[in-house]
Tab-separated table of C-alpha atoms in Angstrom:
chain	number	residue	atom	x	y	z
P	1264	MET	CA	238.124	-19.038	261.125
P	1265	SER	CA	239.428	-18.497	264.323
P	1266	SER	CA	237.859	-20.019	267.720
P	1267	VAL	CA	236.467	-16.671	269.276
P	1268	GLU	CA	234.470	-16.072	266.114
P	1269	ARG	CA	233.363	-19.626	266.019
P	1270	ASN	CA	232.089	-19.205	269.580
P	1271	ILE	CA	230.576	-15.820	268.896
P	1272	ASN	CA	228.423	-17.589	265.696
P	1273	SER	CA	227.512	-20.469	267.683
P	1274	GLU	CA	226.077	-18.320	270.521
P	1275	ALA	CA	224.232	-16.177	268.292
P	1276	GLU	CA	222.872	-19.078	266.223
P	1277	THR	CA	221.774	-20.749	269.411
P	1278	ILE	CA	218.557	-19.051	270.425
P	1279	PHE	CA	216.486	-21.287	272.696
P	1280	HIS	CA	218.610	-23.687	274.248
P	1281	SER	CA	222.367	-24.180	274.569
P	1282	ASP	CA	222.454	-27.483	273.613
P	1283	PRO	CA	222.680	-27.443	269.711
P	1284	PHE	CA	220.328	-30.613	269.124
P	1285	LEU	CA	217.508	-29.238	271.695
P	1286	ASP	CA	217.795	-25.767	270.044
P	1287	SER	CA	217.408	-27.176	266.311
P	1288	VAL	CA	214.600	-29.445	267.712
P	1289	ALA	CA	212.825	-25.855	269.318
P	1290	ARG	CA	213.423	-23.900	266.018
P	1291	TYR	CA	211.775	-26.839	264.029
P	1292	PHE	CA	208.742	-26.528	266.535
P	1293	ILE	CA	208.652	-22.794	267.077
P	1294	GLY	CA	209.666	-21.432	263.937
P	1295	ASN	CA	212.405	-18.784	262.997
P	1296	ASN	CA	212.179	-15.281	264.947
P	1297	ASN	CA	213.575	-13.520	261.986
P	1298	ARG	CA	210.998	-11.620	259.608
P	1299	TYR	CA	211.661	-12.007	256.193
P	1300	ARG	CA	209.792	-9.348	253.869
P	1301	GLU	CA	210.801	-10.933	250.499
P	1302	ASN	CA	207.655	-12.069	249.583
P	1303	ILE	CA	205.991	-9.050	249.551
P	1304	ILE	CA	204.710	-8.175	245.963
P	1305	ILE	CA	203.685	-4.650	245.375
P	1306	PRO	CA	202.260	-3.934	241.751
P	1307	LYS	CA	203.832	-1.447	239.825
P	1308	SER	CA	200.654	0.028	238.279
P	1309	MET	CA	199.136	1.100	241.652
P	1310	GLY	CA	201.464	4.292	241.854
P	1311	PRO	CA	203.845	4.870	244.810
P	1312	VAL	CA	203.577	2.606	247.884
P	1313	TYR	CA	202.881	4.325	251.205
P	1314	ILE	CA	202.952	2.565	254.573
P	1315	LYS	CA	200.857	3.863	256.877
P	1316	THR	CA	202.500	4.885	260.422
P	1317	ASN	CA	201.084	3.773	263.647
P	1318	GLU	CA	199.662	6.985	264.382
P	1319	GLU	CA	197.807	6.441	261.276
P	1320	LYS	CA	196.794	3.090	261.799
P	1321	MET	CA	195.356	3.955	265.278
P	1322	ILE	CA	193.350	6.917	263.988
P	1323	GLU	CA	192.097	4.756	261.627
P	1324	ALA	CA	191.073	2.154	263.925
P	1325	ALA	CA	189.092	4.730	266.158
P	1326	PHE	CA	187.004	5.995	263.209
P	1327	GLU	CA	186.030	2.554	262.299
P	1328	SER	CA	185.415	1.335	265.942
P	1329	CYS	CA	181.493	0.896	266.915
P	1330	ALA	CA	181.590	3.408	269.549
P	1331	PHE	CA	182.051	6.292	266.977
P	1332	LYS	CA	180.260	5.253	264.301
P	1333	THR	CA	177.130	5.178	266.816
P	1334	THR	CA	177.934	8.522	267.973
P	1335	ILE	CA	178.205	9.741	264.549
P	1336	SER	CA	174.791	8.488	263.768
P	1337	CYS	CA	173.391	9.757	266.922
P	1338	VAL	CA	174.475	13.164	266.243
P	1339	ALA	CA	173.483	13.041	262.442
P	1340	GLY	CA	169.950	11.524	263.260
P	1341	PHE	CA	169.404	14.669	265.965
P	1342	GLY	CA	170.517	17.115	263.149
P	1343	LEU	CA	168.196	15.606	260.441
P	1344	GLY	CA	165.464	15.051	263.003
P	1345	ALA	CA	165.888	19.032	264.161
P	1346	ALA	CA	165.469	20.005	260.154
P	1347	LEU	CA	162.649	17.665	259.645
P	1348	GLY	CA	160.742	18.830	263.096
P	1349	LEU	CA	161.305	22.479	261.698
P	1350	PHE	CA	159.973	21.695	258.262
P	1351	SER	CA	156.840	19.463	259.782
P	1352	SER	CA	156.223	22.558	262.335
P	1353	SER	CA	156.265	25.241	259.645
P	1354	VAL	CA	154.182	23.237	257.517
P	1355	ASN	CA	151.410	21.949	259.847
P	1356	PRO	CA	150.859	24.167	262.843
P	1357	THR	CA	148.955	23.141	265.805
P	1358	ILE	CA	145.601	24.843	266.168
P	1359	VAL	CA	143.882	24.762	269.652
P	1360	PRO	CA	140.207	23.839	269.157
P	1361	GLY	CA	138.448	27.088	270.335
P	1362	GLN	CA	141.112	29.419	269.550
P	1363	GLU	CA	140.805	29.194	265.805
P	1364	LEU	CA	140.413	33.272	265.574
P	1365	LYS	CA	143.022	33.944	267.966
P	1366	THR	CA	146.514	34.917	266.675
P	1367	GLN	CA	149.381	33.264	268.011
P	1368	SER	CA	152.413	35.420	269.206
P	1369	ALA	CA	155.685	34.906	267.874
P	1370	ARG	CA	157.157	33.454	270.857
P	1371	GLU	CA	154.333	30.687	271.199
P	1372	ILE	CA	155.175	29.829	267.389
P	1373	LEU	CA	158.803	29.452	268.174
P	1374	ARG	CA	157.932	27.608	271.514
P	1375	GLU	CA	155.961	25.233	269.357
P	1376	MET	CA	158.558	24.649	266.679
P	1377	LYS	CA	161.203	24.169	269.385
P	1378	GLY	CA	159.022	21.477	270.906
P	1379	SER	CA	158.302	19.794	267.720
P	1380	MET	CA	162.021	19.976	266.587
P	1381	LEU	CA	163.389	18.312	269.805
P	1382	SER	CA	160.899	15.517	269.449
P	1383	TYR	CA	162.019	14.661	266.020
P	1384	ALA	CA	165.433	15.178	266.714
P	1385	LYS	CA	165.431	12.669	269.893
P	1386	ASN	CA	163.718	10.266	267.819
P	1387	PHE	CA	165.826	10.069	264.710
P	1388	ALA	CA	168.942	10.297	266.891
P	1389	MET	CA	167.628	7.111	268.903
P	1390	VAL	CA	166.718	5.427	265.863
P	1391	GLY	CA	170.334	6.188	264.221
P	1392	ALA	CA	171.946	5.140	267.195
P	1393	MET	CA	170.129	1.964	267.529
P	1394	ILE	CA	170.603	0.954	264.030
P	1395	SER	CA	174.335	1.938	263.726
P	1396	ALA	CA	175.192	-0.029	266.765
P	1397	ILE	CA	173.206	-3.255	265.993
P	1398	GLU	CA	174.743	-3.096	262.295
P	1399	CYS	CA	178.399	-2.512	263.892
P	1400	THR	CA	177.893	-5.544	266.298
P	1401	ILE	CA	176.271	-7.927	263.796
P	1402	GLU	CA	179.232	-6.967	261.634
P	1403	SER	CA	181.819	-7.390	264.224
P	1404	TYR	CA	180.220	-11.273	265.053
P	1405	ARG	CA	179.897	-12.071	261.471
P	1406	GLY	CA	183.289	-10.926	260.143
P	1407	LYS	CA	181.963	-9.686	256.638
P	1408	SER	CA	180.861	-6.322	255.382
P	1409	ASP	CA	177.539	-6.840	253.062
P	1410	TRP	CA	174.410	-6.261	252.528
P	1411	LYS	CA	173.291	-8.744	254.935
P	1412	ASN	CA	174.316	-6.637	258.009
P	1413	GLY	CA	172.342	-3.453	257.159
P	1414	THR	CA	169.314	-5.907	256.447
P	1415	TYR	CA	169.618	-7.877	259.723
P	1416	ALA	CA	170.249	-4.678	261.970
P	1417	GLY	CA	167.119	-2.939	260.196
P	1418	GLY	CA	165.119	-5.582	260.865
P	1419	VAL	CA	166.123	-5.891	264.634
P	1420	THR	CA	165.878	-2.375	264.985
P	1421	GLY	CA	162.562	-2.248	263.534
P	1422	GLY	CA	161.234	-5.117	265.569
P	1423	LEU	CA	162.325	-3.557	268.821
P	1424	ILE	CA	160.648	-0.134	268.059
P	1425	GLY	CA	157.590	-2.032	266.817
P	1426	LEU	CA	157.496	-4.263	269.815
P	1427	ARG	CA	156.400	-1.512	272.028
P	1428	ALA	CA	152.799	-1.645	270.522
P	1429	GLY	CA	152.581	-5.315	270.449
P	1430	VAL	CA	154.335	-8.557	268.388
P	1431	LYS	CA	152.377	-7.996	265.258
P	1432	ALA	CA	153.570	-4.351	265.202
P	1433	GLY	CA	156.948	-5.712	265.998
P	1434	ALA	CA	156.886	-7.943	262.929
P	1435	VAL	CA	155.626	-5.549	260.730
P	1436	GLY	CA	158.108	-2.968	261.933
P	1437	ALA	CA	160.872	-5.586	261.372
P	1438	ALA	CA	160.054	-6.224	257.862
P	1439	GLY	CA	159.383	-2.589	257.097
P	1440	PHE	CA	162.874	-1.543	258.539
P	1441	ALA	CA	164.721	-4.480	257.028
P	1442	ALA	CA	163.065	-3.872	253.575
P	1443	PHE	CA	163.938	-0.218	254.012
P	1444	SER	CA	167.720	-0.903	255.041
P	1445	THR	CA	168.088	-3.496	252.209
P	1446	LEU	CA	167.044	-0.666	249.436
P	1447	ILE	CA	169.264	1.990	251.045
P	1448	ASP	CA	172.218	-0.503	251.183
P	1449	TYR	CA	171.591	-1.165	247.613
P	1450	TYR	CA	171.282	2.297	246.112
P	1451	MET	CA	174.397	3.184	248.381
P	1452	HIS	CA	176.261	0.558	246.613
P	1453	SER	CA	175.279	0.892	243.307
C-alpha cells in the first residue's frame, strides 16, 4: 500500500477529529454514522415486501392526523343528522294549535323539513367533531390505541354536553356517553 493510499484511507476514516485518538474517543461516544440494514428480517410468508415512498408516508400521516379525523367526523355527522332530521320531520309533522284543519302548502312543509334537517345536522356534526377531536387528543397523549380512548372521549363529551343542564345532568351524560362509546368500540372491534 503506497503512502498516498494510506493518507486517503486515514482521511476517510477520521470523521470527527484529525487526531486519531480523539477521533476514536468521539466514535466511541457518538457512535457510527453509517447505517447498516443487515438486521432487518422480513418473513417470506408475508408475500412481496413493499417499502412505502415518502409521498405515501406523508399522505398516510395526513389521513391519520387529528384535524382530518375531526373534519371527517363533522361532515359525516352533518350528513347523518340531515338524514335523521328528514326522517323525523316526515314522521312527526309540526301542527300549530288552532290550525289543525288548515292544510299546509308544500312550501311550508319543505321549510319545516329544512329547519328540522339543519337542526339535527348541526347537532350531530358538533357531537361528531367533539368526540373525534377529544378521542384523538387522548390517543395522542396516551400513546395507545385501545378501547379506553373511546370510553374516555365519550365520558368527556357527554359530560360537556350535559353540563349545560347542570352538574347532575353532566354526570349522567358522561356515564351514558362513556357506556355507549364502549359498546360501539366493542361492537366494531369484534
